[in-house]
Amino acid sequence: MFLAVRDLRFAKGRFALMGAVVGLISLLVVLLTGLTAGLSRQSISAITSLPGDRVAFSTPAAGESASYASSRLSPSARDTAARQPGVTDAASLTLAPGRVEAGGRQAAVTLFAAEPGSFVAPAGLSADRVAVGEDLARDQRLATGDTVRIGGRSYAVAEVVPDASYNHTPVVWAPPSALAGTAGGGSVLVLRTGSGFDRDGFEWAVGARVMTVGDSVSAVGSYTAENGSLTLMRVLLMAVSALVVGAFFTVWTIQRTPDLAVLKAIGARTGYLVRDALSQALVLLVVGGGLGTMLAAALGRLAARSVPFVVDASTTLVPLLMLVAVGLVGAAGALRRIATVDPITALGAAR
Amino acid sequence: MSTALSLSDVTVTYPDGDRRLTALDAVSLDVAAGEMVAVVGPSGSGKSTLLAVAGLLLTPDSGRLEIAGQDVTGLGRGRAADVRRTSLGLVFQQSNLIASLTAREQLEMVARLAGRHGAPVRARADELLDAVGLTEAADRRPHQLSGGQRQRVGIARALMNDPALLLIDEPTSALDHERGAAVVDLLARVTRERAVGTVMVTHDRTTLDATHRAMEMVDGRLAALVP
């Protein structure tokens, strides 16, 4: 670090510019990561927080894949499913787009209709009581005990549940009677399974397609497409930062080749010089990336008031660490050049 | 007196088109501790190649090389760097200081390469800067020093690891006559006081009086200089 920090201070203009570039890239990466996490929470949080471990869909038509919207696994299949080996419990769940009216305002929601008392249903759910997602509760200023109207019937709010969004709409957990006023929706079975679960046997016996809850996010409308394109943007930004850092350290190493030759001539080993230069890259990446990440976190907190945005360790520290890691890989690629510097060039005759 | 450098029958050839050019032709040279040897000769005569071989920067085709009584013939790059770090002091034509380091830090860098730092290293750096008359300039960077001062820092840096052998490449080429003579006098003094063997390659024949011996390099062959 001895030489690295002195070079950093001596050439501070150049390093400040490069740090700013790293900072701006990290700003973009962290903003995109927070937005991706926010959108994904809006899209699938009600699915990933389902209390079961597997989901059974009706067998999709040839050439199509299973989907929450188009599955028609009738509640009558529940008893057959519950009897299959390895299934400890099964509960029917119907997802339907609907409208909720509260205090004269209407909101588009997704109704998650479940039998009160079944294991998927929130504890407070009953024939005339519903549970609302916290997003809806916040937007409509609903609290426990308030009344909402769904399809012409009144229900009391029994509970406000966290992580309840589906396909960018808030979720209302309701009894099946609330489906009366809707055009209907997709129905699936949520399963709790044990060690003896036989997927093929189950699918044959019930006429279903089974996925784990985690995999079933691919069956949520546009989730795969939107998540895929945002992830691709983040990956490309990471690659850009590795290339930019690599290009910077290539030029920087070429510029200081005479210094490197002298240092080698007075006895520096290549390993020492590479470690020293890598520590310089690390300082650059951590300081530049750290500042960009802090700025992004601050902007993200502001943005979270109007757009779905998540600011936590997984959307700030994790992308920062990844950026530092790929930046170091880029720098390391450039610093291989140090090995090829010939100390004999420090002597006059060879220059 | 012990031998700082011993070259026996060292031959170096370079590819030159279809043929090979002989840069050093069976050169032998012994330099004792406390002795200063000047090597003069026209450009292209092979005197820089001699310095490169003695500095373990170039592996000769044949011949034997000893530094401070140790056989260092044909060492790998890493081991050669170790010998340079522990036993050799190199002074370059343009002093070749690192732009971002102060004069004192140039010296401390040498100790850092050997994994040493702290108060004793600092004290030794200051002692050496004092010995070359640069006490006042310890905190200046190369661009704040004159050419002569830079060359003095280069000499102090070469002494930092207490070398057995000093190799000096054209120390006066960037200096006027008066400052060049002062630098060579300084080299003669440190050679004597620190009992180090010194080889100075130069084309400046006016500085030879300060040395113990002068050799002349002609077409890759080394011979005693006839005044």
Coordinates of C-alpha atoms in Angstrom, one line a residue:
Chain A
M1 CA 0.0 0.0 0.0
F2 CA 3.0 2.3 0.6
L3 CA 3.4 3.3 -3.1
A4 CA -0.3 2.8 -3.9
V5 CA -1.6 5.5 -1.6
R6 CA 1.1 7.9 -2.5
D7 CA 0.4 7.5 -6.2
L8 CA -3.3 7.9 -5.5
R9 CA -2.6 11.2 -3.8
F10 CA -0.1 12.3 -6.4
A11 CA -2.4 11.6 -9.4
K12 CA -5.6 12.5 -7.5
G13 CA -7.2 14.2 -10.5
R14 CA -7.0 11.0 -12.6
F15 CA -8.1 8.8 -9.8
A16 CA -10.9 11.2 -8.8
L17 CA -12.2 11.0 -12.4
M18 CA -12.0 7.3 -12.4
G19 CA -13.6 7.1 -9.0
A20 CA -16.5 9.2 -10.3
V21 CA -17.0 6.8 -13.1
V22 CA -17.1 3.9 -10.8
G23 CA -19.4 5.9 -8.5
L24 CA -21.9 6.6 -11.3
I25 CA -21.9 3.0 -12.4
S26 CA -22.6 1.9 -8.9
L27 CA -25.3 4.5 -8.6
L28 CA -27.0 3.0 -11.6
V29 CA -26.5 -0.6 -10.5
V30 CA -27.8 0.1 -7.0
L31 CA -30.8 2.1 -8.3
L32 CA -31.6 -0.7 -10.7
T33 CA -31.2 -3.3 -8.0
G34 CA -33.5 -1.5 -5.6
L35 CA -36.1 -1.0 -8.4
T36 CA -35.8 -4.7 -9.5
A37 CA -36.4 -5.8 -5.9
G38 CA -39.3 -3.4 -5.5
L39 CA -41.0 -4.5 -8.7
S40 CA -40.4 -8.1 -7.9
R41 CA -41.8 -7.6 -4.4
Q42 CA -44.9 -6.0 -6.0
S43 CA -45.1 -8.8 -8.5
I44 CA -44.6 -12.0 -6.4
S45 CA -44.5 -11.2 -2.7
A46 CA -47.9 -12.8 -2.0
I47 CA -46.7 -16.0 -3.8
T48 CA -43.3 -16.3 -2.1
S49 CA -44.8 -15.8 1.3
L50 CA -47.4 -18.5 0.8
P51 CA -47.3 -20.8 3.8
G52 CA -47.0 -24.1 1.7
D53 CA -43.9 -25.5 -0.1
R54 CA -45.4 -26.6 -3.4
V55 CA -48.1 -25.4 -5.7
A56 CA -50.3 -27.6 -8.0
F57 CA -51.6 -26.2 -11.3
S58 CA -54.0 -27.8 -13.7
T59 CA -52.1 -29.4 -16.5
P60 CA -51.4 -26.7 -19.1
A61 CA -52.4 -27.1 -22.7
A62 CA -49.7 -28.5 -25.0
G63 CA -47.1 -25.8 -25.7
E64 CA -48.1 -23.7 -22.8
S65 CA -46.6 -23.5 -19.3
A66 CA -48.4 -23.5 -16.1
S67 CA -49.8 -20.2 -15.0
Y68 CA -51.6 -18.8 -11.9
A69 CA -54.0 -16.9 -14.2
S70 CA -55.1 -19.9 -16.3
S71 CA -54.9 -22.8 -13.9
R72 CA -58.3 -24.4 -13.3
L73 CA -57.7 -26.8 -10.5
S74 CA -61.2 -27.0 -8.9
P75 CA -61.6 -27.1 -5.2
S76 CA -62.9 -30.6 -5.5
A77 CA -59.4 -31.8 -6.4
R78 CA -58.3 -30.8 -2.9
D79 CA -59.5 -34.0 -1.3
T80 CA -57.8 -36.2 -3.9
A81 CA -54.6 -34.2 -3.5
A82 CA -54.6 -34.4 0.3
R83 CA -54.7 -38.2 0.1
Q84 CA -51.6 -38.5 -2.0
P85 CA -48.5 -40.0 -0.3
G86 CA -46.2 -37.3 1.2
V87 CA -48.8 -34.6 1.2
T88 CA -49.4 -33.4 4.7
D89 CA -52.0 -30.8 3.8
A90 CA -53.6 -29.2 0.7
A91 CA -55.5 -26.0 0.4
S92 CA -57.4 -24.5 -2.5
L93 CA -56.6 -21.0 -3.6
T94 CA -58.3 -18.9 -6.2
L95 CA -56.7 -15.7 -7.6
A96 CA -59.0 -13.3 -9.3
P97 CA -58.8 -9.7 -10.3
G98 CA -61.3 -7.6 -8.4
R99 CA -62.2 -4.3 -7.0
V100 CA -62.4 -3.2 -3.4
E101 CA -64.4 -0.2 -2.2
A102 CA -63.6 1.5 1.0
G103 CA -64.7 4.9 2.2
G104 CA -66.1 5.8 -1.3
R105 CA -62.8 5.0 -3.1
Q106 CA -62.2 2.0 -5.3
A107 CA -59.0 0.1 -5.8
A108 CA -58.0 -2.6 -8.2
V109 CA -56.8 -5.6 -6.3
T110 CA -56.2 -9.3 -6.7
L111 CA -58.5 -11.4 -4.5
F112 CA -56.8 -14.4 -3.0
A113 CA -59.9 -16.5 -2.1
A114 CA -59.2 -19.3 0.4
E115 CA -61.4 -21.4 2.7
P116 CA -61.4 -19.8 6.2
G117 CA -59.4 -22.1 8.5
S118 CA -57.3 -23.7 5.8
F119 CA -53.6 -23.3 6.3
V120 CA -53.1 -20.8 3.5
A121 CA -55.7 -18.4 4.9
P122 CA -54.6 -15.7 7.2
A123 CA -55.7 -16.4 10.8
G124 CA -58.5 -13.7 10.9
L125 CA -60.2 -14.8 7.6
S126 CA -63.9 -15.8 8.0
A127 CA -67.1 -15.8 6.0
D128 CA -67.4 -12.0 6.6
R129 CA -63.9 -10.9 7.4
V130 CA -61.0 -10.3 5.1
A131 CA -57.3 -9.6 5.4
V132 CA -55.8 -6.8 3.3
G133 CA -52.2 -6.3 2.1
E134 CA -50.3 -3.5 3.8
D135 CA -49.9 -1.5 0.5
L136 CA -53.6 -1.3 0.1
A137 CA -54.1 -0.5 3.8
R138 CA -51.7 2.4 3.5
D139 CA -53.1 3.7 0.2
Q140 CA -56.7 3.4 1.3
R141 CA -56.0 4.3 5.0
L142 CA -57.5 1.0 6.2
A143 CA -57.1 -0.4 9.6
T144 CA -58.3 -3.5 11.4
G145 CA -62.0 -3.2 12.1
D146 CA -62.8 -1.0 9.0
T147 CA -65.4 -2.1 6.5
V148 CA -64.7 -2.8 2.8
R149 CA -67.1 -3.7 0.0
I150 CA -66.2 -6.4 -2.5
G151 CA -68.7 -7.3 -5.2
G152 CA -71.6 -5.7 -3.4
R153 CA -71.0 -7.4 0.0
S154 CA -69.5 -5.9 3.1
Y155 CA -66.6 -7.4 4.9
A156 CA -64.7 -6.3 8.0
V157 CA -60.9 -6.0 7.9
A158 CA -59.7 -8.6 10.3
E159 CA -56.0 -8.2 9.6
V160 CA -53.4 -6.3 7.7
V161 CA -50.8 -8.7 6.2
P162 CA -47.3 -7.8 5.0
D163 CA -45.8 -9.0 1.7
A164 CA -49.1 -9.2 -0.1
S165 CA -48.8 -8.0 -3.7
Y166 CA -49.4 -10.0 -6.8
N167 CA -48.8 -8.9 -10.4
H168 CA -48.4 -5.3 -9.3
T169 CA -51.7 -5.1 -7.4
P170 CA -52.3 -5.3 -3.7
V171 CA -53.8 -8.6 -2.5
V172 CA -57.0 -9.0 -0.4
W173 CA -57.4 -12.4 1.2
A174 CA -61.1 -13.1 1.1
P175 CA -63.5 -16.0 1.6
P176 CA -64.7 -17.7 -1.6
S177 CA -68.0 -15.8 -1.4
A178 CA -66.2 -12.7 -2.4
L179 CA -65.6 -14.2 -5.9
A180 CA -69.3 -13.9 -6.7
G181 CA -69.0 -10.5 -8.3
T182 CA -65.8 -11.2 -10.3
A183 CA -65.3 -12.8 -13.6
G184 CA -63.5 -15.6 -11.8
G185 CA -59.8 -16.4 -11.9
G186 CA -57.1 -19.0 -11.7
S187 CA -57.4 -21.7 -9.1
V188 CA -54.5 -23.8 -7.7
L189 CA -53.8 -26.0 -4.8
V190 CA -51.1 -25.0 -2.2
L191 CA -49.5 -28.1 -0.8
R192 CA -47.5 -28.9 2.3
T193 CA -45.4 -32.0 1.5
G194 CA -43.2 -34.3 3.4
S195 CA -40.4 -36.7 2.6
G196 CA -42.5 -39.3 0.8
F197 CA -43.9 -36.9 -1.8
D198 CA -43.9 -38.4 -5.3
R199 CA -44.3 -35.7 -7.8
D200 CA -45.0 -37.8 -10.9
G201 CA -47.5 -39.9 -9.0
F202 CA -49.2 -36.8 -7.7
E203 CA -49.4 -35.2 -11.1
W204 CA -50.9 -38.4 -12.6
A205 CA -53.4 -39.0 -9.8
V206 CA -54.6 -35.3 -9.5
G207 CA -54.2 -34.3 -13.1
A208 CA -51.9 -31.4 -12.2
R209 CA -48.5 -29.8 -12.7
V210 CA -46.5 -29.3 -9.5
M211 CA -43.9 -26.7 -8.8
T212 CA -42.1 -25.6 -5.7
V213 CA -43.4 -22.2 -4.4
G214 CA -40.0 -20.7 -5.3
D215 CA -40.2 -22.0 -8.9
S216 CA -43.8 -21.0 -9.3
V217 CA -42.9 -17.3 -9.7
S218 CA -42.3 -18.2 -13.3
A219 CA -46.1 -18.8 -13.5
V220 CA -46.8 -15.2 -12.5
G221 CA -47.8 -13.2 -15.6
S222 CA -45.0 -10.9 -16.6
Y223 CA -42.6 -11.5 -13.8
T224 CA -40.0 -13.5 -15.7
A225 CA -39.9 -11.1 -18.6
E226 CA -39.5 -7.9 -16.5
N227 CA -37.2 -9.4 -14.0
G228 CA -35.1 -10.9 -16.8
S229 CA -34.6 -7.6 -18.6
L230 CA -33.7 -5.7 -15.4
T231 CA -31.2 -8.4 -14.4
L232 CA -29.7 -8.2 -17.9
M233 CA -29.2 -4.5 -17.5
R234 CA -27.5 -5.0 -14.2
V235 CA -25.2 -7.7 -15.5
L236 CA -24.2 -5.5 -18.5
L237 CA -23.4 -2.6 -16.1
M238 CA -21.2 -4.9 -14.1
A239 CA -19.4 -6.0 -17.2
V240 CA -19.0 -2.3 -18.3
S241 CA -17.5 -1.5 -15.0
A242 CA -15.0 -4.4 -15.2
L243 CA -14.0 -3.2 -18.7
V244 CA -13.7 0.5 -17.7
V245 CA -11.6 -0.3 -14.6
G246 CA -9.5 -2.7 -16.7
A247 CA -9.0 0.0 -19.4
F248 CA -8.1 2.6 -16.8
F249 CA -5.5 0.3 -15.1
T250 CA -4.1 -0.7 -18.5
V251 CA -3.4 2.9 -19.4
W252 CA -2.2 3.7 -15.9
T253 CA 0.2 0.7 -15.9
I254 CA 1.6 1.7 -19.3
Q255 CA 2.1 5.2 -18.0
R256 CA 4.1 4.0 -15.0
T257 CA 6.1 1.4 -16.9
P258 CA 9.4 3.4 -16.3
D259 CA 8.6 3.5 -12.5
L260 CA 7.9 -0.2 -12.5
A261 CA 11.1 -1.0 -14.3
V262 CA 13.1 1.0 -11.8
L263 CA 11.3 -0.7 -8.9
K264 CA 12.0 -4.1 -10.4
A265 CA 15.7 -3.1 -11.0
I266 CA 16.1 -2.2 -7.3
G267 CA 14.6 -5.6 -6.3
A268 CA 10.8 -5.4 -6.3
R269 CA 9.2 -8.7 -7.1
T270 CA 6.3 -8.8 -9.6
G271 CA 4.0 -10.1 -6.8
Y272 CA 4.8 -7.1 -4.6
L273 CA 4.0 -4.7 -7.4
V274 CA 0.8 -6.5 -8.4
R275 CA -0.5 -6.6 -4.8
D276 CA 0.3 -2.9 -4.3
A277 CA -1.6 -2.0 -7.5
L278 CA -4.5 -4.2 -6.6
S279 CA -4.8 -2.5 -3.2
Q280 CA -4.9 0.8 -5.2
A281 CA -7.8 -0.6 -7.4
L282 CA -9.5 -1.8 -4.2
V283 CA -9.3 1.7 -2.7
L284 CA -10.6 3.2 -5.9
L285 CA -13.5 0.8 -6.1
V286 CA -14.6 0.9 -2.5
V287 CA -14.4 4.7 -2.3
G288 CA -16.0 5.4 -5.7
G289 CA -18.5 2.6 -5.4
G290 CA -19.2 3.4 -1.8
L291 CA -20.1 7.0 -2.5
G292 CA -22.2 6.0 -5.5
T293 CA -24.0 3.4 -3.4
M294 CA -24.7 5.9 -0.6
L295 CA -26.1 8.4 -3.1
A296 CA -28.3 5.7 -4.6
A297 CA -29.6 4.6 -1.2
A298 CA -30.5 8.2 -0.4
L299 CA -32.2 8.6 -3.8
G300 CA -33.9 5.2 -3.4
R301 CA -35.4 6.2 -0.1
L302 CA -36.9 9.3 -1.7
A303 CA -38.1 7.3 -4.7
A304 CA -39.7 4.6 -2.5
R305 CA -42.5 7.1 -1.7
S306 CA -43.8 6.9 -5.2
V307 CA -42.3 3.9 -6.9
P308 CA -41.7 0.4 -5.7
F309 CA -38.1 0.4 -4.4
V310 CA -36.3 -1.6 -1.8
V311 CA -33.4 -0.2 0.2
D312 CA -31.7 -2.8 2.3
A313 CA -28.4 -4.7 2.5
S314 CA -29.3 -7.0 -0.4
T315 CA -29.9 -4.1 -2.7
T316 CA -27.0 -1.9 -1.6
L317 CA -24.1 -3.8 0.0
V318 CA -24.5 -6.9 -2.2
P319 CA -24.4 -5.0 -5.6
L320 CA -21.5 -2.9 -4.2
L321 CA -19.5 -6.0 -3.3
M322 CA -20.2 -7.5 -6.7
L323 CA -19.1 -4.3 -8.4
V324 CA -15.9 -4.3 -6.3
A325 CA -15.3 -7.9 -7.2
V326 CA -15.8 -7.6 -10.9
G327 CA -13.8 -4.3 -10.8
L328 CA -10.9 -6.2 -9.2
V329 CA -11.1 -8.9 -11.9
G330 CA -10.9 -6.2 -14.5
A331 CA -7.9 -4.5 -12.8
A332 CA -6.2 -7.9 -12.3
G333 CA -6.5 -8.5 -16.0
A334 CA -4.8 -5.2 -16.7
L335 CA -2.1 -5.7 -14.0
R336 CA -0.8 -8.8 -15.6
R337 CA 1.1 -6.3 -17.7
I338 CA 3.3 -5.6 -14.7
A339 CA 4.8 -9.1 -15.1
T340 CA 6.1 -8.2 -18.6
V341 CA 7.9 -5.1 -17.6
D342 CA 11.7 -5.8 -18.0
P343 CA 13.8 -4.1 -15.3
I344 CA 16.7 -3.8 -17.9
T345 CA 14.8 -0.9 -19.4
A346 CA 15.7 1.2 -16.3
L347 CA 19.2 1.3 -17.7
G348 CA 20.0 4.1 -20.1
A349 CA 21.3 2.2 -23.1
A350 CA 18.1 0.2 -23.5
R351 CA 15.8 3.2 -23.4
Chain B
M1 CA 40.1 -7.3 0.9
S2 CA 37.0 -9.2 -0.1
T3 CA 35.7 -9.2 -3.6
A4 CA 32.5 -7.3 -4.3
L5 CA 32.1 -8.4 -7.9
S6 CA 33.8 -11.1 -9.9
L7 CA 33.1 -11.7 -13.6
S8 CA 34.9 -14.5 -15.4
D9 CA 34.8 -15.1 -19.1
V10 CA 31.4 -13.5 -19.5
T11 CA 30.0 -13.5 -23.0
V12 CA 26.8 -11.9 -24.2
T13 CA 25.5 -12.1 -27.8
Y14 CA 22.4 -10.4 -29.3
P15 CA 20.6 -11.5 -32.4
D16 CA 21.3 -9.1 -35.3
G17 CA 19.5 -10.1 -38.5
D18 CA 20.9 -13.5 -39.4
R19 CA 24.0 -13.2 -37.3
R20 CA 24.6 -12.7 -33.7
L21 CA 26.3 -9.6 -32.4
T22 CA 28.8 -10.1 -29.6
A23 CA 28.2 -7.4 -26.9
L24 CA 30.6 -8.9 -24.3
D25 CA 33.4 -11.0 -25.5
A26 CA 34.8 -13.2 -22.7
V27 CA 35.0 -10.3 -20.2
S28 CA 36.6 -10.8 -16.8
L29 CA 36.6 -8.2 -14.1
D30 CA 37.2 -8.2 -10.3
V31 CA 36.2 -5.3 -8.1
A32 CA 37.3 -5.3 -4.4
A33 CA 35.2 -3.9 -1.6
G34 CA 36.1 -0.2 -1.2
E35 CA 37.4 0.0 -4.8
M36 CA 35.9 2.2 -7.5
V37 CA 36.3 1.1 -11.1
A38 CA 35.3 3.2 -14.0
V39 CA 34.4 1.7 -17.4
V40 CA 34.7 4.0 -20.3
G41 CA 34.1 3.4 -24.0
P42 CA 32.1 4.7 -27.0
S43 CA 28.4 4.0 -27.2
G44 CA 27.7 0.5 -28.4
S45 CA 30.9 -0.8 -27.0
G46 CA 29.1 -3.0 -24.5
K47 CA 29.6 -1.1 -21.3
S48 CA 25.9 -0.9 -20.5
T49 CA 25.6 -4.6 -21.2
L50 CA 28.4 -5.2 -18.7
L51 CA 26.3 -3.2 -16.1
A52 CA 23.2 -5.2 -17.0
V53 CA 25.0 -8.5 -16.5
A54 CA 26.6 -7.4 -13.2
G55 CA 23.1 -6.1 -12.1
L56 CA 21.5 -9.5 -12.8
L57 CA 19.2 -7.7 -15.3
L58 CA 20.6 -9.8 -18.2
T59 CA 21.6 -13.4 -18.2
P60 CA 24.9 -14.0 -20.1
D61 CA 25.3 -16.7 -22.7
S62 CA 28.3 -18.1 -20.8
G63 CA 30.7 -17.2 -18.0
R64 CA 30.6 -17.0 -14.2
L65 CA 29.3 -14.3 -12.0
E66 CA 29.9 -13.8 -8.2
I67 CA 28.6 -11.0 -6.0
A68 CA 30.1 -10.6 -2.5
G69 CA 31.6 -14.1 -2.9
Q70 CA 28.3 -15.7 -3.8
D71 CA 27.8 -17.5 -7.1
V72 CA 24.9 -15.8 -8.8
T73 CA 25.3 -17.3 -12.3
G74 CA 22.0 -18.1 -14.0
L75 CA 19.5 -17.2 -11.3
G76 CA 15.8 -17.0 -12.2
R77 CA 14.0 -13.7 -12.3
G78 CA 12.6 -13.9 -8.8
R79 CA 15.9 -14.9 -7.2
A80 CA 17.8 -12.3 -9.2
A81 CA 15.4 -9.6 -7.8
D82 CA 16.1 -10.9 -4.3
V83 CA 19.9 -10.5 -4.8
R84 CA 19.3 -7.0 -6.2
R85 CA 17.2 -6.1 -3.2
T86 CA 19.7 -7.4 -0.7
S87 CA 23.2 -7.0 -2.2
L88 CA 23.1 -4.5 -5.0
G89 CA 22.7 -0.7 -5.3
L90 CA 21.8 0.7 -8.7
V91 CA 22.2 4.3 -9.7
F92 CA 20.6 5.2 -13.0
Q93 CA 21.4 7.7 -15.7
Q94 CA 18.4 10.0 -15.0
S95 CA 18.3 9.1 -11.3
N96 CA 14.9 7.5 -12.1
L97 CA 13.1 8.5 -9.0
I98 CA 9.4 7.7 -8.4
A99 CA 7.4 10.9 -9.1
S100 CA 4.9 10.5 -6.2
L101 CA 7.5 9.9 -3.5
T102 CA 9.5 12.4 -1.4
A103 CA 13.2 12.1 -1.2
R104 CA 12.9 10.3 2.1
E105 CA 10.2 8.0 0.8
Q106 CA 12.4 7.0 -2.2
L107 CA 14.7 5.5 0.4
E108 CA 12.0 4.1 2.6
M109 CA 10.6 2.3 -0.5
V110 CA 13.8 0.2 -0.7
A111 CA 13.2 -1.0 2.9
R112 CA 9.5 -1.6 2.2
L113 CA 10.5 -3.9 -0.6
A114 CA 12.4 -5.9 1.9
G115 CA 9.4 -5.8 4.3
R116 CA 11.0 -3.3 6.7
H117 CA 9.5 0.0 7.9
G118 CA 9.2 2.2 11.0
A119 CA 11.5 4.4 13.0
P120 CA 14.9 2.6 12.3
V121 CA 14.2 2.7 8.5
R122 CA 13.4 6.4 8.7
A123 CA 16.5 7.1 10.8
R124 CA 18.7 5.3 8.2
A125 CA 17.0 7.2 5.3
D126 CA 17.7 10.5 7.1
E127 CA 21.3 9.5 7.9
L128 CA 21.9 8.7 4.2
L129 CA 20.2 11.9 3.0
D130 CA 22.5 13.7 5.4
A131 CA 25.5 11.9 4.0
V132 CA 24.7 13.1 0.5
G133 CA 24.0 16.6 1.7
L134 CA 20.2 16.6 1.3
T135 CA 19.0 17.0 4.9
E136 CA 16.9 20.0 3.9
A137 CA 15.3 18.3 0.9
A138 CA 14.0 15.2 2.6
D139 CA 10.4 16.1 2.1
R140 CA 10.6 17.3 -1.5
R141 CA 9.4 15.3 -4.5
P142 CA 11.6 14.8 -7.6
H143 CA 10.0 17.7 -9.5
Q144 CA 11.1 20.1 -6.6
L145 CA 14.7 18.9 -6.8
S146 CA 17.5 20.0 -9.1
G147 CA 19.2 17.5 -11.4
G148 CA 22.2 17.2 -9.1
Q149 CA 19.9 16.7 -6.1
R150 CA 18.0 14.0 -7.9
Q151 CA 21.2 12.2 -8.7
R152 CA 22.2 12.4 -5.0
V153 CA 18.9 11.0 -3.9
G154 CA 19.4 8.2 -6.4
I155 CA 22.8 7.5 -4.8
A156 CA 21.4 7.6 -1.3
R157 CA 18.6 5.2 -2.4
A158 CA 21.2 2.8 -3.8
L159 CA 23.0 2.7 -0.4
M160 CA 19.8 2.2 1.6
N161 CA 20.1 -1.7 1.6
D162 CA 23.7 -1.5 2.6
P163 CA 24.8 -3.1 -0.7
A164 CA 28.1 -5.0 -1.4
L165 CA 28.2 -3.6 -4.9
L166 CA 27.2 -0.3 -6.4
L167 CA 26.5 -0.2 -10.1
I168 CA 26.4 3.3 -11.6
D169 CA 25.1 4.1 -15.1
E170 CA 26.3 7.3 -16.6
P171 CA 25.8 9.4 -13.4
T172 CA 26.9 12.7 -15.0
S173 CA 25.2 12.6 -18.3
A174 CA 22.4 14.9 -17.2
L175 CA 24.6 17.3 -15.2
D176 CA 27.0 20.1 -16.0
H177 CA 30.7 19.6 -15.4
E178 CA 30.9 21.0 -11.9
R179 CA 27.9 19.1 -10.6
G180 CA 29.0 16.0 -12.4
A181 CA 32.4 16.2 -10.7
A182 CA 30.7 16.7 -7.3
V183 CA 28.6 13.6 -7.8
V184 CA 31.6 11.4 -8.8
D185 CA 33.5 12.7 -5.7
L186 CA 30.5 11.7 -3.6
L187 CA 30.5 8.2 -5.2
A188 CA 34.3 7.9 -4.5
R189 CA 33.7 8.9 -0.9
V190 CA 30.8 6.5 -0.2
T191 CA 32.8 3.7 -1.9
R192 CA 35.7 4.3 0.5
E193 CA 33.7 5.0 3.7
R194 CA 31.2 2.2 3.3
A195 CA 33.6 -0.4 1.8
V196 CA 31.4 -1.0 -1.1
G197 CA 32.7 -2.2 -4.5
T198 CA 31.7 0.3 -7.2
V199 CA 31.5 0.0 -11.0
M200 CA 30.8 3.3 -12.8
V201 CA 30.0 3.2 -16.5
T202 CA 30.7 6.6 -18.1
H203 CA 31.8 8.3 -21.3
D204 CA 33.0 11.4 -19.3
R205 CA 36.8 10.9 -19.1
T206 CA 37.2 14.0 -17.0
T207 CA 35.9 12.2 -13.9
L208 CA 38.4 9.3 -13.9
D209 CA 40.8 10.9 -11.5
A210 CA 38.5 10.2 -8.6
T211 CA 38.5 6.4 -9.3
H212 CA 41.0 3.8 -8.4
R213 CA 41.0 2.1 -11.8
A214 CA 39.8 2.8 -15.2
M215 CA 39.0 0.2 -17.8
E216 CA 38.1 0.7 -21.4
M217 CA 35.5 -1.2 -23.3
V218 CA 36.1 -1.6 -27.1
D219 CA 33.9 -3.9 -29.2
G220 CA 32.9 -6.0 -26.2
R221 CA 36.4 -6.5 -24.9
L222 CA 37.6 -5.0 -21.6
A223 CA 41.1 -3.7 -21.1
A224 CA 42.9 -1.4 -18.7
L225 CA 42.8 2.1 -19.9
V226 CA 46.1 3.5 -21.0
P227 CA 46.1 7.1 -20.1

